[in-house]
mmCIF file of C-alpha atoms in Angstrom:
data_model
loop_
_atom_site.group_PDB
_atom_site.id
_atom_site.type_symbol
_atom_site.label_atom_id
_atom_site.label_comp_id
_atom_site.label_asym_id
_atom_site.label_seq_id
_atom_site.Cartn_x
_atom_site.Cartn_y
_atom_site.Cartn_z
ATOM 1 C CA UNK A 1 -53.022 -2.189 71.458
ATOM 2 C CA UNK A 2 -53.311 -5.847 70.508
ATOM 3 C CA UNK A 3 -51.919 -6.770 67.104
ATOM 4 C CA UNK A 4 -54.483 -8.819 65.189
ATOM 5 C CA UNK A 5 -52.165 -9.542 62.282
ATOM 6 C CA UNK A 6 -51.163 -13.152 61.694
ATOM 7 C CA UNK A 7 -47.690 -14.599 62.100
ATOM 8 C CA UNK A 8 -47.193 -15.279 58.370
ATOM 9 C CA UNK A 9 -45.777 -12.741 55.930
ATOM 10 C CA UNK A 10 -47.393 -11.914 52.599
ATOM 11 C CA UNK A 11 -44.920 -14.140 50.735
ATOM 12 C CA UNK A 12 -45.512 -17.070 53.080
ATOM 13 C CA UNK A 13 -49.279 -16.685 52.726
ATOM 14 C CA UNK A 14 -48.903 -16.575 48.946
ATOM 15 C CA UNK A 15 -46.953 -19.842 48.849
ATOM 16 C CA UNK A 16 -49.436 -21.539 51.184
ATOM 17 C CA UNK A 17 -52.384 -20.373 49.079
ATOM 18 C CA UNK A 18 -50.832 -21.562 45.805
ATOM 19 C CA UNK A 19 -49.989 -24.974 47.243
ATOM 20 C CA UNK A 20 -53.481 -25.384 48.686
ATOM 21 C CA UNK A 21 -55.456 -24.204 45.662
ATOM 22 C CA UNK A 22 -53.439 -26.342 43.253
ATOM 23 C CA UNK A 23 -52.494 -29.421 45.252
ATOM 24 C CA UNK A 24 -54.212 -32.600 44.144
ATOM 25 C CA UNK A 25 -56.520 -30.529 41.950
ATOM 26 C CA UNK A 26 -53.816 -30.487 39.277
ATOM 27 C CA UNK A 27 -54.347 -34.245 38.950
ATOM 28 C CA UNK A 28 -58.095 -34.502 39.520
ATOM 29 C CA UNK A 29 -59.244 -31.625 37.290
ATOM 30 C CA UNK A 30 -58.072 -33.083 33.934
ATOM 31 C CA UNK A 31 -59.665 -36.461 34.683
ATOM 32 C CA UNK A 32 -62.912 -34.806 35.735
ATOM 33 C CA UNK A 33 -62.903 -32.687 32.565
ATOM 34 C CA UNK A 34 -62.327 -35.808 30.445
ATOM 35 C CA UNK A 35 -65.334 -37.517 32.036
ATOM 36 C CA UNK A 36 -67.559 -34.444 31.746
ATOM 37 C CA UNK A 37 -66.635 -33.592 28.169
ATOM 38 C CA UNK A 38 -66.235 -30.175 26.594
ATOM 39 C CA UNK A 39 -69.756 -28.976 27.372
ATOM 40 C CA UNK A 40 -70.157 -30.272 30.907
ATOM 41 C CA UNK A 41 -66.530 -29.697 31.899
ATOM 42 C CA UNK A 42 -66.447 -26.084 30.728
ATOM 43 C CA UNK A 43 -69.806 -25.260 32.310
ATOM 44 C CA UNK A 44 -68.937 -26.853 35.652
ATOM 45 C CA UNK A 45 -65.482 -25.275 35.885
ATOM 46 C CA UNK A 46 -66.831 -21.790 35.072
ATOM 47 C CA UNK A 47 -69.707 -22.183 37.544
ATOM 48 C CA UNK A 48 -67.522 -23.489 40.376
ATOM 49 C CA UNK A 49 -64.893 -20.838 39.729
ATOM 50 C CA UNK A 50 -67.545 -18.124 39.949
ATOM 51 C CA UNK A 51 -69.023 -19.679 43.101
ATOM 52 C CA UNK A 52 -65.614 -19.966 44.734
ATOM 53 C CA UNK A 53 -64.723 -16.359 43.874
ATOM 54 C CA UNK A 54 -68.081 -15.060 45.116
ATOM 55 C CA UNK A 55 -67.933 -16.838 48.476
ATOM 56 C CA UNK A 56 -64.247 -15.908 48.960
ATOM 57 C CA UNK A 57 -65.112 -12.215 48.522
ATOM 58 C CA UNK A 58 -67.911 -12.527 51.090
ATOM 59 C CA UNK A 59 -65.499 -14.109 53.579
ATOM 60 C CA UNK A 60 -62.881 -11.439 52.914
ATOM 61 C CA UNK A 61 -65.439 -8.680 53.420
ATOM 62 C CA UNK A 62 -66.536 -10.085 56.777
ATOM 63 C CA UNK A 63 -62.953 -10.520 57.968
ATOM 64 C CA UNK A 64 -61.966 -6.989 56.921
ATOM 65 C CA UNK A 65 -64.863 -5.590 58.945
ATOM 66 C CA UNK A 66 -63.528 -7.230 62.109
ATOM 67 C CA UNK A 67 -59.794 -8.150 62.204
ATOM 68 C CA UNK A 68 -60.362 -10.147 65.411
ATOM 69 C CA UNK A 69 -62.012 -12.978 63.444
ATOM 70 C CA UNK A 70 -59.724 -16.001 63.295
ATOM 71 C CA UNK A 71 -61.868 -18.993 62.271
ATOM 72 C CA UNK A 72 -65.045 -19.988 60.484
ATOM 73 C CA UNK A 73 -66.731 -20.241 63.866
ATOM 74 C CA UNK A 74 -66.025 -16.547 64.446
ATOM 75 C CA UNK A 75 -67.239 -15.696 60.940
ATOM 76 C CA UNK A 76 -70.426 -17.728 61.400
ATOM 77 C CA UNK A 77 -71.091 -16.060 64.749
ATOM 78 C CA UNK A 78 -70.724 -12.597 63.230
ATOM 79 C CA UNK A 79 -72.814 -13.386 60.136
ATOM 80 C CA UNK A 80 -75.626 -15.485 61.646
ATOM 81 C CA UNK A 81 -75.480 -14.852 65.381
ATOM 82 C CA UNK A 82 -74.337 -16.895 68.397
ATOM 83 C CA UNK A 83 -76.784 -19.745 67.664
ATOM 84 C CA UNK A 84 -74.847 -20.681 64.540
ATOM 85 C CA UNK A 85 -71.610 -21.415 66.438
ATOM 86 C CA UNK A 86 -72.253 -25.116 67.018
ATOM 87 C CA UNK A 87 -73.474 -25.809 63.458
ATOM 88 C CA UNK A 88 -70.557 -23.901 61.900
ATOM 89 C CA UNK A 89 -68.040 -25.807 64.017
ATOM 90 C CA UNK A 90 -69.590 -29.176 63.172
ATOM 91 C CA UNK A 91 -69.687 -28.472 59.417
ATOM 92 C CA UNK A 92 -66.123 -27.159 59.484
ATOM 93 C CA UNK A 93 -64.821 -30.254 61.284
ATOM 94 C CA UNK A 94 -66.736 -32.601 58.984
ATOM 95 C CA UNK A 95 -65.263 -30.923 55.895
ATOM 96 C CA UNK A 96 -61.740 -31.096 57.295
ATOM 97 C CA UNK A 97 -62.252 -34.749 58.173
ATOM 98 C CA UNK A 98 -63.560 -35.584 54.689
ATOM 99 C CA UNK A 99 -60.722 -33.732 52.936
ATOM 100 C CA UNK A 100 -58.148 -35.463 55.144
ATOM 101 C CA UNK A 101 -59.579 -38.903 54.348
ATOM 102 C CA UNK A 102 -59.595 -38.152 50.616
ATOM 103 C CA UNK A 103 -56.005 -36.905 50.684
ATOM 104 C CA UNK A 104 -54.628 -39.832 52.695
ATOM 105 C CA UNK A 105 -56.488 -42.369 50.538
ATOM 106 C CA UNK A 106 -55.317 -40.826 47.263
ATOM 107 C CA UNK A 107 -51.720 -40.461 48.451
ATOM 108 C CA UNK A 108 -51.598 -44.009 49.817
ATOM 109 C CA UNK A 109 -53.069 -45.555 46.665
ATOM 110 C CA UNK A 110 -50.611 -43.586 44.517
ATOM 111 C CA UNK A 111 -47.624 -44.725 46.581
ATOM 112 C CA UNK A 112 -48.889 -48.310 46.438
ATOM 113 C CA UNK A 113 -48.789 -48.129 42.639
ATOM 114 C CA UNK A 114 -45.217 -46.866 42.804
ATOM 115 C CA UNK A 115 -44.091 -49.392 45.433
ATOM 116 C CA UNK A 116 -46.489 -52.369 45.270
ATOM 117 C CA UNK A 117 -44.390 -54.295 47.797
ATOM 118 C CA UNK A 118 -46.128 -52.279 50.519
ATOM 119 C CA UNK A 119 -49.891 -52.342 50.926
ATOM 120 C CA UNK A 120 -52.091 -49.289 50.637
ATOM 121 C CA UNK A 121 -53.006 -49.551 54.326
ATOM 122 C CA UNK A 122 -49.320 -49.394 55.265
ATOM 123 C CA UNK A 123 -48.946 -46.109 53.411
ATOM 124 C CA UNK A 124 -52.137 -44.769 54.996
ATOM 125 C CA UNK A 125 -50.759 -45.396 58.480
ATOM 126 C CA UNK A 126 -47.424 -43.835 57.496
ATOM 127 C CA UNK A 127 -49.084 -40.702 56.110
ATOM 128 C CA UNK A 128 -51.238 -40.310 59.217
ATOM 129 C CA UNK A 129 -48.200 -40.620 61.487
ATOM 130 C CA UNK A 130 -46.283 -38.046 59.438
ATOM 131 C CA UNK A 131 -49.030 -35.499 58.737
ATOM 132 C CA UNK A 132 -50.958 -35.369 62.019
ATOM 133 C CA UNK A 133 -48.112 -33.649 63.951
ATOM 134 C CA UNK A 134 -47.877 -31.029 61.181
ATOM 135 C CA UNK A 135 -51.376 -29.825 62.094
ATOM 136 C CA UNK A 136 -49.983 -28.237 65.253
ATOM 137 C CA UNK A 137 -47.292 -26.218 63.444
ATOM 138 C CA UNK A 138 -47.855 -22.523 62.607
ATOM 139 C CA UNK A 139 -48.418 -21.558 58.978
ATOM 140 C CA UNK A 140 -45.206 -19.553 58.977
ATOM 141 C CA UNK A 141 -43.304 -22.854 59.290
ATOM 142 C CA UNK A 142 -45.573 -24.849 56.993
ATOM 143 C CA UNK A 143 -44.783 -22.406 54.191
ATOM 144 C CA UNK A 144 -41.523 -24.292 53.638
ATOM 145 C CA UNK A 145 -43.451 -27.500 52.956
ATOM 146 C CA UNK A 146 -45.676 -25.512 50.589
ATOM 147 C CA UNK A 147 -42.615 -24.497 48.590
ATOM 148 C CA UNK A 148 -41.574 -28.128 48.306
ATOM 149 C CA UNK A 149 -45.131 -28.976 47.289
ATOM 150 C CA UNK A 150 -45.127 -26.432 44.464
ATOM 151 C CA UNK A 151 -41.978 -27.977 42.949
ATOM 152 C CA UNK A 152 -43.640 -31.352 42.111
ATOM 153 C CA UNK A 153 -46.531 -29.499 40.474
ATOM 154 C CA UNK A 154 -44.101 -27.659 38.197
ATOM 155 C CA UNK A 155 -42.277 -30.919 37.466
ATOM 156 C CA UNK A 156 -45.585 -32.541 36.481
ATOM 157 C CA UNK A 157 -46.193 -29.761 33.956
ATOM 158 C CA UNK A 158 -42.655 -30.150 32.584
ATOM 159 C CA UNK A 159 -43.111 -33.934 32.367
ATOM 160 C CA UNK A 160 -46.383 -33.493 30.459
ATOM 161 C CA UNK A 161 -44.683 -31.384 27.806
ATOM 162 C CA UNK A 162 -41.577 -33.598 27.570
ATOM 163 C CA UNK A 163 -43.580 -36.808 27.387
ATOM 164 C CA UNK A 164 -46.229 -35.211 25.176
ATOM 165 C CA UNK A 165 -43.831 -34.048 22.486
ATOM 166 C CA UNK A 166 -41.602 -37.152 22.648
ATOM 167 C CA UNK A 167 -44.437 -39.687 22.189
ATOM 168 C CA UNK A 168 -45.788 -39.968 18.641
ATOM 169 C CA UNK A 169 -49.052 -41.745 19.545
ATOM 170 C CA UNK A 170 -51.742 -41.560 22.200
ATOM 171 C CA UNK A 171 -52.174 -41.827 25.119
ATOM 172 C CA UNK A 172 -50.118 -38.999 26.494
ATOM 173 C CA UNK A 173 -49.003 -37.528 23.189
ATOM 174 C CA UNK A 174 -49.392 -33.836 22.415
ATOM 175 C CA UNK A 175 -48.559 -34.419 18.753
ATOM 176 C CA UNK A 176 -51.368 -36.934 18.239
ATOM 177 C CA UNK A 177 -54.191 -35.902 20.539
ATOM 178 C CA UNK A 178 -56.573 -38.464 22.005
ATOM 179 C CA UNK A 179 -60.230 -38.491 21.042
ATOM 180 C CA UNK A 180 -62.491 -36.263 23.128
ATOM 181 C CA UNK A 181 -66.241 -35.956 23.556
ATOM 182 C CA UNK A 182 -68.732 -33.159 24.039
ATOM 183 C CA UNK A 183 -70.187 -34.959 27.054
ATOM 184 C CA UNK A 184 -71.348 -38.539 26.668
ATOM 185 C CA UNK A 185 -72.816 -38.614 30.157
ATOM 186 C CA UNK A 186 -75.291 -35.911 29.100
ATOM 187 C CA UNK A 187 -76.735 -38.176 26.425
ATOM 188 C CA UNK A 188 -76.490 -41.398 28.418
ATOM 189 C CA UNK A 189 -77.953 -39.704 31.517
ATOM 190 C CA UNK A 190 -75.186 -41.245 33.611
ATOM 191 C CA UNK A 191 -75.916 -39.131 36.673
ATOM 192 C CA UNK A 192 -73.592 -41.238 38.836
ATOM 193 C CA UNK A 193 -70.767 -39.937 36.628
ATOM 194 C CA UNK A 194 -72.131 -36.402 37.058
ATOM 195 C CA UNK A 195 -71.778 -36.522 40.839
ATOM 196 C CA UNK A 196 -68.331 -38.091 40.550
ATOM 197 C CA UNK A 197 -67.180 -35.280 38.276
ATOM 198 C CA UNK A 198 -68.652 -32.701 40.667
ATOM 199 C CA UNK A 199 -66.638 -34.166 43.514
ATOM 200 C CA UNK A 200 -63.392 -34.018 41.546
ATOM 201 C CA UNK A 201 -63.990 -30.457 40.377
ATOM 202 C CA UNK A 202 -64.993 -29.289 43.854
ATOM 203 C CA UNK A 203 -61.733 -30.541 45.363
ATOM 204 C CA UNK A 204 -59.770 -27.289 44.864
ATOM 205 C CA UNK A 205 -62.765 -25.252 46.061
ATOM 206 C CA UNK A 206 -62.867 -27.182 49.347
ATOM 207 C CA UNK A 207 -59.436 -25.861 50.206
ATOM 208 C CA UNK A 208 -60.890 -22.426 50.947
ATOM 209 C CA UNK A 209 -61.463 -23.775 54.468
ATOM 210 C CA UNK A 210 -58.019 -22.413 55.357
ATOM 211 C CA UNK A 211 -58.845 -18.948 54.016
ATOM 212 C CA UNK A 212 -59.385 -17.162 57.355
#
């Protein structure tokens, strides 16, 4: 009989999932929470966490019913019928394209701040040249890059604590905390800020596209 199991082991899948779910979210979430304030930030994070958990369980249930499913197109076909194949494929490709643009732009702008001698466009081209070939590699090989990706996240946390306890004043100090707000955009009705915060908080949730 045909083996429908993937090529990645449980440990490799675990590393890939951690790297994907954290990723740039470890940088975007605090900024989004600062903009939203205690009320808006807490409410949005709880709501999006619940939504992400709920939809992930639905996807897992569908996949467990039929181990032959390998993509969102297969899941959409099983859930909504053959007519949904084209729409599911288009939405899936659009989301991947949008996430890729956001990642390349953020990475290039960050590297430009570190090395201003090179323009942001130069880094964008470099990242595209490096990352596009990785798309064709199996996840069992990409797990090694995930392990390297987890290391910088841990170093960021260590740097926050070292810098936070070594600095006596804000910004960046954990001994003298910066001023926070309950949610100024709620009172100012700055809805443009609301949608910006939603985009930042939704970033980790968008990475469930690799779930199947």
